[in-house]
C-alpha positions as a Python dict, from the first residue, in 0.01 Angstrom:
ca = {
    (1, 'M'): (0, 0, 0),
    (2, 'K'): (-7, -211, 279),
    (3, 'I'): (-350, -338, 475),
    (4, 'L'): (-267, -339, 850),
    (5, 'D'): (-630, -434, 984),
    (6, 'Q'): (-977, -501, 877),
    (7, 'N'): (-1302, -444, 1080),
    (8, 'P'): (-1561, -579, 862),
    (9, 'K'): (-1859, -539, 1143),
    (10, 'E'): (-1780, -133, 1180),
    (11, 'G'): (-1668, -106, 817),
    (12, 'K'): (-1317, -1, 902),
    (13, 'I'): (-966, -91, 719),
    (14, 'K'): (-677, 16, 846),
    (15, 'V'): (-395, 70, 571),
    (16, 'K'): (-31, 241, 522),
    (17, 'A'): (11, 460, 195),
    (18, 'E'): (376, 382, 139),
    (19, 'T'): (430, 553, -236),
    (20, 'L'): (264, 850, -408),
    (21, 'D'): (61, 565, -633),
    (22, 'D'): (-116, 464, -313),
    (23, 'L'): (-199, 832, -205),
    (24, 'W'): (-370, 834, -562),
    (25, 'H'): (-564, 493, -513),
    (26, 'L'): (-669, 650, -173),
    (27, 'Y'): (-809, 942, -343),
    (28, 'H'): (-1044, 717, -545),
    (29, 'I'): (-1105, 508, -243),
    (30, 'I'): (-1195, 801, 22),
    (31, 'E'): (-1549, 973, -27),
    (32, 'E'): (-1754, 1199, 76),
    (33, 'G'): (-1889, 1100, 420),
    (34, 'D'): (-1646, 832, 515),
    (35, 'V'): (-1465, 900, 832),
    (36, 'V'): (-1123, 894, 836),
    (37, 'Y'): (-898, 846, 1162),
    (38, 'A'): (-518, 923, 1150),
    (39, 'K'): (-274, 1068, 1395),
    (40, 'T'): (-238, 1459, 1341),
    (41, 'L'): (-167, 1785, 1493),
    (42, 'R'): (-396, 2009, 1558),
    (43, 'K'): (-346, 2349, 1656),
    (44, 'Q'): (-477, 2481, 2022),
    (45, 'S'): (-476, 2819, 2168),
    (46, 'Q'): (-337, 2835, 2488),
    (47, 'R'): (-386, 3163, 2749),
    (48, 'S'): (-107, 3182, 2955),
    (49, 'D'): (-248, 3525, 3150),
    (50, 'S'): (-475, 3838, 3095),
    (51, 'L'): (-178, 4044, 2989),
    (52, 'R'): (-2, 3819, 2727),
    (53, 'P'): (-175, 3717, 2378),
    (54, 'E'): (-243, 3356, 2325),
    (55, 'K'): (-33, 3120, 2253),
    (56, 'V'): (-62, 2890, 1972),
    (57, 'Q'): (27, 2529, 1979),
    (58, 'A'): (47, 2223, 1780),
    (59, 'I'): (-31, 1915, 1972),
    (60, 'P'): (-30, 1564, 1876),
    (61, 'V'): (-414, 1413, 1859),
    (62, 'F'): (-547, 1098, 1722),
    (63, 'L'): (-870, 1237, 1528),
    (64, 'G'): (-1171, 1110, 1305),
    (65, 'I'): (-1296, 1337, 1067),
    (66, 'K'): (-1607, 1330, 838),
    (67, 'A'): (-1481, 1365, 509),
    (68, 'E'): (-1609, 1686, 338),
    (69, 'K'): (-1349, 1764, 44),
    (70, 'I'): (-1085, 1519, -42),
    (71, 'N'): (-768, 1657, -264),
    (72, 'F'): (-453, 1477, -456),
    (73, 'H'): (-155, 1709, -462),
    (74, 'K'): (92, 1500, -663),
    (75, 'F'): (331, 1778, -671),
    (76, 'A'): (347, 1794, -306),
    (77, 'N'): (344, 1411, -249),
    (78, 'A'): (26, 1482, -26),
    (79, 'L'): (-374, 1359, -3),
    (80, 'R'): (-566, 1602, 235),
    (81, 'V'): (-902, 1514, 366),
    (82, 'T'): (-1098, 1793, 530),
    (83, 'G'): (-1443, 1777, 739),
    (84, 'P'): (-1561, 1813, 1110),
    (85, 'I'): (-1441, 1607, 1390),
    (86, 'V'): (-1600, 1362, 1512),
    (87, 'Y'): (-1367, 1183, 1722),
    (88, 'A'): (-1084, 1343, 1925),
    (89, 'S'): (-847, 1099, 2171),
    (90, 'R'): (-810, 1405, 2373),
    (91, 'E'): (-1100, 1600, 2566),
    (92, 'E'): (-967, 1938, 2512),
    (93, 'V'): (-1023, 1896, 2114),
    (94, 'P'): (-1386, 2016, 2027),
    (95, 'L'): (-1595, 1806, 1811),
    (96, 'G'): (-1748, 1919, 1547),
    (97, 'K'): (-1454, 2151, 1441),
    (98, 'Y'): (-1307, 2142, 1093),
    (99, 'H'): (-961, 1985, 1032),
    (100, 'T'): (-755, 1884, 759),
    (101, 'I'): (-547, 1566, 764),
    (102, 'A'): (-262, 1532, 530),
    (103, 'V'): (-197, 1161, 423),
    (104, 'E'): (167, 1133, 290),
    (105, 'E'): (390, 869, 217),
    (106, 'N'): (391, 613, 491),
    (107, 'S'): (106, 765, 679),
    (108, 'V'): (-111, 538, 864),
    (109, 'I'): (-476, 573, 856),
    (110, 'T'): (-800, 383, 898),
    (111, 'I'): (-1104, 445, 668),
    (112, 'Q'): (-1468, 340, 790),
    (113, 'K'): (-1716, 350, 552),
    (114, 'P'): (-2129, 242, 582),
    (115, 'K'): (-2039, -3, 327),
    (116, 'W'): (-1739, -93, 82),
    (117, 'K'): (-1812, -77, -280),
    (118, 'A'): (-1709, -374, -463),
    (119, 'H'): (-1495, -117, -708),
    (120, 'Q'): (-1352, 16, -380),
    (121, 'L'): (-1237, -288, -267),
    (122, 'E'): (-1104, -395, -568),
    (123, 'R'): (-887, -94, -601),
    (124, 'L'): (-754, -161, -247),
    (125, 'K'): (-636, -526, -388),
    (126, 'Q'): (-466, -368, -714),
    (127, 'A'): (-263, -119, -433),
    (128, 'V'): (-141, -377, -246),
    (129, 'E'): (-40, -600, -564),
    (130, 'A'): (113, -283, -713),
    (131, 'S'): (310, -230, -452),
    (132, 'Q'): (457, -577, -446),
    (133, 'R'): (590, -492, -827),
    (134, 'A'): (902, -321, -919),
    (135, 'R'): (854, 23, -1111),
    (136, 'I'): (946, 128, -1485),
    (137, 'M'): (1093, 406, -1608),
    (138, 'I'): (1117, 537, -1964),
    (139, 'V'): (1396, 745, -2132),
    (140, 'V'): (1377, 915, -2437),
    (141, 'V'): (1702, 1023, -2579),
    (142, 'D'): (1851, 1205, -2863),
    (143, 'D'): (2123, 1459, -2972),
    (144, 'G'): (2188, 1628, -2614),
    (145, 'E'): (1860, 1603, -2499),
    (146, 'A'): (1652, 1326, -2258),
    (147, 'D'): (1306, 1302, -2092),
    (148, 'I'): (1310, 1078, -1804),
    (149, 'A'): (932, 952, -1684),
    (150, 'L'): (802, 699, -1439),
    (151, 'V'): (521, 484, -1525),
    (152, 'R'): (303, 555, -1215),
    (153, 'E'): (-31, 376, -1130),
    (154, 'Y'): (-220, 657, -1226),
    (155, 'G'): (-41, 775, -1512),
    (156, 'V'): (301, 881, -1689),
    (157, 'D'): (515, 1138, -1447),
    (158, 'I'): (783, 1300, -1636),
    (159, 'I'): (1017, 1390, -1355),
    (160, 'A'): (1388, 1500, -1528),
    (161, 'N'): (1444, 1675, -1832),
    (162, 'I'): (1833, 1709, -1921),
    (163, 'R'): (1980, 1944, -2232),
    (164, 'H'): (2295, 1981, -2321),
    (165, 'N'): (2470, 2168, -2618),
    (166, 'L'): (2711, 1942, -2856),
    (167, 'G'): (2761, 2209, -3088),
    (168, 'G'): (2781, 2161, -3450),
    (169, 'K'): (2916, 1842, -3639),
    (170, 'R'): (3198, 2012, -3784),
    (171, 'Y'): (3385, 2061, -3450),
    (172, 'S'): (3388, 1676, -3396),
    (173, 'T'): (3624, 1663, -3091),
    (174, 'N'): (3427, 1912, -2885),
    (175, 'R'): (3113, 1760, -2972),
    (176, 'E'): (3199, 1408, -2869),
    (177, 'A'): (3363, 1557, -2537),
    (178, 'E'): (3012, 1716, -2485),
    (179, 'E'): (2825, 1395, -2554),
    (180, 'M'): (3023, 1207, -2261),
    (181, 'K'): (2922, 1508, -2048),
    (182, 'F'): (2585, 1452, -2169),
    (183, 'F'): (2578, 1087, -2119),
    (184, 'H'): (2742, 1100, -1785),
    (185, 'D'): (2472, 1324, -1647),
    (186, 'L'): (2208, 1125, -1819),
    (187, 'A'): (2345, 803, -1622),
    (188, 'K'): (2401, 991, -1291),
    (189, 'T'): (2015, 1115, -1307),
    (190, 'M'): (1910, 767, -1368),
    (191, 'V'): (2098, 609, -1098),
    (192, 'E'): (1988, 857, -865),
    (193, 'I'): (1616, 864, -975),
    (194, 'M'): (1599, 436, -977),
    (195, 'E'): (1746, 459, -607),
    (196, 'R'): (1480, 687, -475),
    (197, 'E'): (1200, 554, -673),
    (198, 'K'): (1291, 197, -628),
    (199, 'V'): (1309, 152, -1009),
    (200, 'D'): (1352, -190, -1132),
    (201, 'K'): (1413, -136, -1502),
    (202, 'A'): (1449, 155, -1734),
    (203, 'I'): (1341, 172, -2115),
    (204, 'V'): (1608, 362, -2315),
    (205, 'A'): (1448, 461, -2664),
    (206, 'G'): (1481, 723, -2935),
    (207, 'P'): (1462, 762, -3323),
    (208, 'G'): (1813, 758, -3420),
    (209, 'F'): (2131, 591, -3290),
    (210, 'V'): (2233, 800, -2965),
    (211, 'K'): (2006, 523, -2800),
    (212, 'E'): (2266, 278, -2913),
    (213, 'N'): (2588, 534, -2833),
    (214, 'F'): (2452, 571, -2502),
    (215, 'Y'): (2405, 193, -2457),
    (216, 'K'): (2712, 116, -2514),
    (217, 'F'): (2864, 388, -2263),
    (218, 'L'): (2652, 251, -2001),
    (219, 'Q'): (2816, -89, -2037),
    (220, 'E'): (3183, 19, -2045),
    (221, 'N'): (3104, 312, -1764),
    (222, 'Y'): (2798, 184, -1566),
    (223, 'P'): (2780, -168, -1617),
    (224, 'E'): (2546, -259, -1306),
    (225, 'L'): (2298, 11, -1467),
    (226, 'A'): (2352, -138, -1810),
    (227, 'K'): (2176, -436, -1728),
    (228, 'R'): (1869, -283, -1562),
    (229, 'V'): (1801, -98, -1935),
    (230, 'V'): (1621, -228, -2234),
    (231, 'I'): (1654, -58, -2564),
    (232, 'E'): (1383, 44, -2761),
    (233, 'D'): (1305, 229, -3121),
    (234, 'T'): (1070, 552, -3129),
    (235, 'S'): (1006, 768, -3408),
    (236, 'V'): (999, 1074, -3231),
    (237, 'T'): (1128, 1192, -2882),
    (238, 'G'): (950, 1369, -2586),
    (239, 'R'): (646, 1315, -2439),
    (240, 'T'): (498, 1175, -2773),
    (241, 'G'): (788, 952, -2785),
    (242, 'I'): (738, 834, -2403),
    (243, 'Y'): (344, 722, -2489),
    (244, 'E'): (495, 586, -2832),
    (245, 'V'): (686, 326, -2596),
    (246, 'I'): (389, 232, -2415),
    (247, 'R'): (191, 196, -2713),
    (248, 'R'): (401, -51, -2845),
    (249, 'G'): (361, -266, -2556),
    (250, 'T'): (710, -255, -2421),
    (251, 'V'): (651, -178, -2090),
    (252, 'D'): (445, -487, -2099),
    (253, 'K'): (717, -661, -2237),
    (254, 'V'): (947, -533, -1981),
    (255, 'Y'): (689, -615, -1686),
    (256, 'H'): (377, -745, -1796),
    (257, 'E'): (43, -596, -1619),
    (258, 'N'): (130, -267, -1624),
    (259, 'R'): (-189, -55, -1517),
    (260, 'V'): (-132, 267, -1742),
    (261, 'A'): (-15, 59, -2062),
    (262, 'K'): (-317, -197, -2026),
    (263, 'E'): (-553, 126, -1985),
    (264, 'I'): (-417, 299, -2258),
    (265, 'Q'): (-388, -16, -2493),
    (266, 'L'): (-769, -66, -2401),
    (267, 'V'): (-845, 294, -2523),
    (268, 'E'): (-687, 240, -2836),
    (269, 'K'): (-879, -64, -2919),
    (270, 'V'): (-1189, 113, -2844),
    (271, 'I'): (-1104, 413, -3081),
    (272, 'E'): (-1012, 119, -3340),
    (273, 'E'): (-1318, -48, -3303),
    (274, 'I'): (-1525, 276, -3343),
    (275, 'A'): (-1333, 311, -3714),
    (276, 'K'): (-1462, -2, -3781),
    (277, 'N'): (-1801, 3, -3669),
    (278, 'G'): (-1704, -304, -3470),
    (279, 'L'): (-1797, -447, -3130),
    (280, 'V'): (-1772, -112, -2939),
    (281, 'A'): (-2024, 94, -2741),
    (282, 'Y'): (-1941, 437, -2596),
    (283, 'G'): (-2154, 741, -2430),
    (284, 'I'): (-2355, 635, -2128),
    (285, 'K'): (-2698, 563, -2360),
    (286, 'E'): (-2522, 327, -2579),
    (287, 'V'): (-2318, 166, -2305),
    (288, 'E'): (-2644, 103, -2099),
    (289, 'E'): (-2792, -47, -2384),
    (290, 'A'): (-2495, -290, -2437),
    (291, 'A'): (-2522, -384, -2052),
    (292, 'N'): (-2936, -478, -2050),
    (293, 'Y'): (-2801, -692, -2357),
    (294, 'G'): (-2547, -869, -2135),
    (295, 'A'): (-2294, -779, -2435),
    (296, 'I'): (-2001, -627, -2230),
    (297, 'E'): (-1720, -813, -2220),
    (298, 'T'): (-1489, -486, -2077),
    (299, 'L'): (-1654, -133, -1945),
    (300, 'L'): (-1398, 130, -1932),
    (301, 'V'): (-1486, 429, -1687),
    (302, 'L'): (-1320, 713, -1638),
    (303, 'D'): (-1204, 763, -1276),
    (304, 'E'): (-1368, 1156, -1277),
    (305, 'L'): (-1727, 1009, -1311),
    (306, 'L'): (-1675, 823, -976),
    (307, 'K'): (-1611, 1178, -848),
    (308, 'G'): (-1877, 1358, -1016),
    (309, 'E'): (-2305, 1389, -973),
    (310, 'M'): (-2342, 1068, -1192),
    (311, 'R'): (-2119, 877, -946),
    (312, 'E'): (-2459, 655, -841),
    (313, 'K'): (-2553, 567, -1163),
    (314, 'I'): (-2225, 465, -1321),
    (315, 'E'): (-2159, 262, -954),
    (316, 'Q'): (-2499, 53, -1033),
    (317, 'L'): (-2378, 16, -1390),
    (318, 'M'): (-2048, -95, -1318),
    (319, 'E'): (-2220, -368, -1047),
    (320, 'F'): (-2466, -468, -1323),
    (321, 'V'): (-2185, -566, -1556),
    (322, 'R'): (-1975, -722, -1288),
    (323, 'Q'): (-2271, -965, -1211),
    (324, 'M'): (-2319, -1021, -1610),
    (325, 'R'): (-1924, -1129, -1567),
    (326, 'G'): (-1769, -827, -1760),
    (327, 'E'): (-1424, -684, -1671),
    (328, 'I'): (-1418, -335, -1514),
    (329, 'I'): (-1141, -111, -1602),
    (330, 'I'): (-1152, 255, -1426),
    (331, 'V'): (-931, 456, -1641),
    (332, 'S'): (-723, 726, -1511),
    (333, 'S'): (-763, 1078, -1627),
    (334, 'E'): (-391, 1171, -1556),
    (335, 'H'): (-240, 985, -1920),
    (336, 'E'): (-334, 1029, -2282),
    (337, 'G'): (-574, 721, -2267),
    (338, 'G'): (-790, 888, -2021),
    (339, 'E'): (-779, 1224, -2253),
    (340, 'K'): (-909, 1030, -2530),
    (341, 'L'): (-1173, 824, -2297),
    (342, 'K'): (-1295, 1138, -2206),
    (343, 'A'): (-1357, 1289, -2529),
    (344, 'L'): (-1607, 961, -2586),
    (345, 'G'): (-1820, 1075, -2274),
    (346, 'G'): (-1582, 906, -2029),
    (347, 'I'): (-1730, 572, -2096),
    (348, 'A'): (-1678, 282, -2333),
    (349, 'A'): (-1744, -82, -2335),
    (350, 'L'): (-1578, -353, -2563),
    (351, 'L'): (-1851, -607, -2665),
    (352, 'R'): (-1901, -976, -2675),
    (353, 'Y'): (-2134, -931, -2985),
    (354, 'K'): (-2315, -642, -3136),
    (355, 'V'): (-2665, -517, -2992),
    (356, 'K'): (-2774, -351, -3299),
}
């Protein structure tokens, strides 16, 4: 994310969304009632004469729309903002009509709010900082199978599954040949993804010796890729193995301050504290009570709560905790940490001291 311009008097901030992660951040920054300005295409009917049907032509126009619906489509790499037109650079575009602005990678938009909230400005700051950090990829590999995931700002995105039938162990010659094909296929896929997604490091993990064999293969055949690979052990493969890598803190070791790793580890800490009746509060009532005592050290809020009916109440609580010098972490609902927090009511707090 890049901030291109700020106009505090008008409540406007102009940004450039560079990645899918940026679209996710904007989904949580833009809210109903905001005005979003962008260059877009607007279908316009043109009547040539009474005997011919109307022609529909898409014309370029700069529009401002008052947001009513904000939808994030991660598989389409787009954020869609729908609402009535409140500003148009062309007179033939009528105000009040509805339009959808599709915000994609490399789109430039201006967001205007009556008042920017602290957590929205903080998320914008985080998005800018995240764009300056390298991305991390996790590859969980075993006999003839591999899952490749990107650790994004909002969660873990499994983007490739590679499967090869290596045959039985009796046919060792064929098996070795098939394993080499599998390794080549996996290495080429990794290179392609790392170039496309601008990934700096890859964590290759798995339960057996396949990961070590693959790493030796990379050193001999893909030495430049091998330099960007870190090896890690897991007890299982697949999605569970990917999250095991994150919980172990390997992502943090490879690149510290990773958002997803931090969120998952904090939720795990909450669960640990609950298990031992420790310094923790969860659910809105308990958390509010802890806040009133000034006992909250870290407040975890599920992002979905800031889109729902309780939004104003949660935002007031967040601001109060911030004033009491507590840390605020908005947890993405897109990873397992978010799922676990949702089961606890979507809100929890790690405490400085017990309140009862």
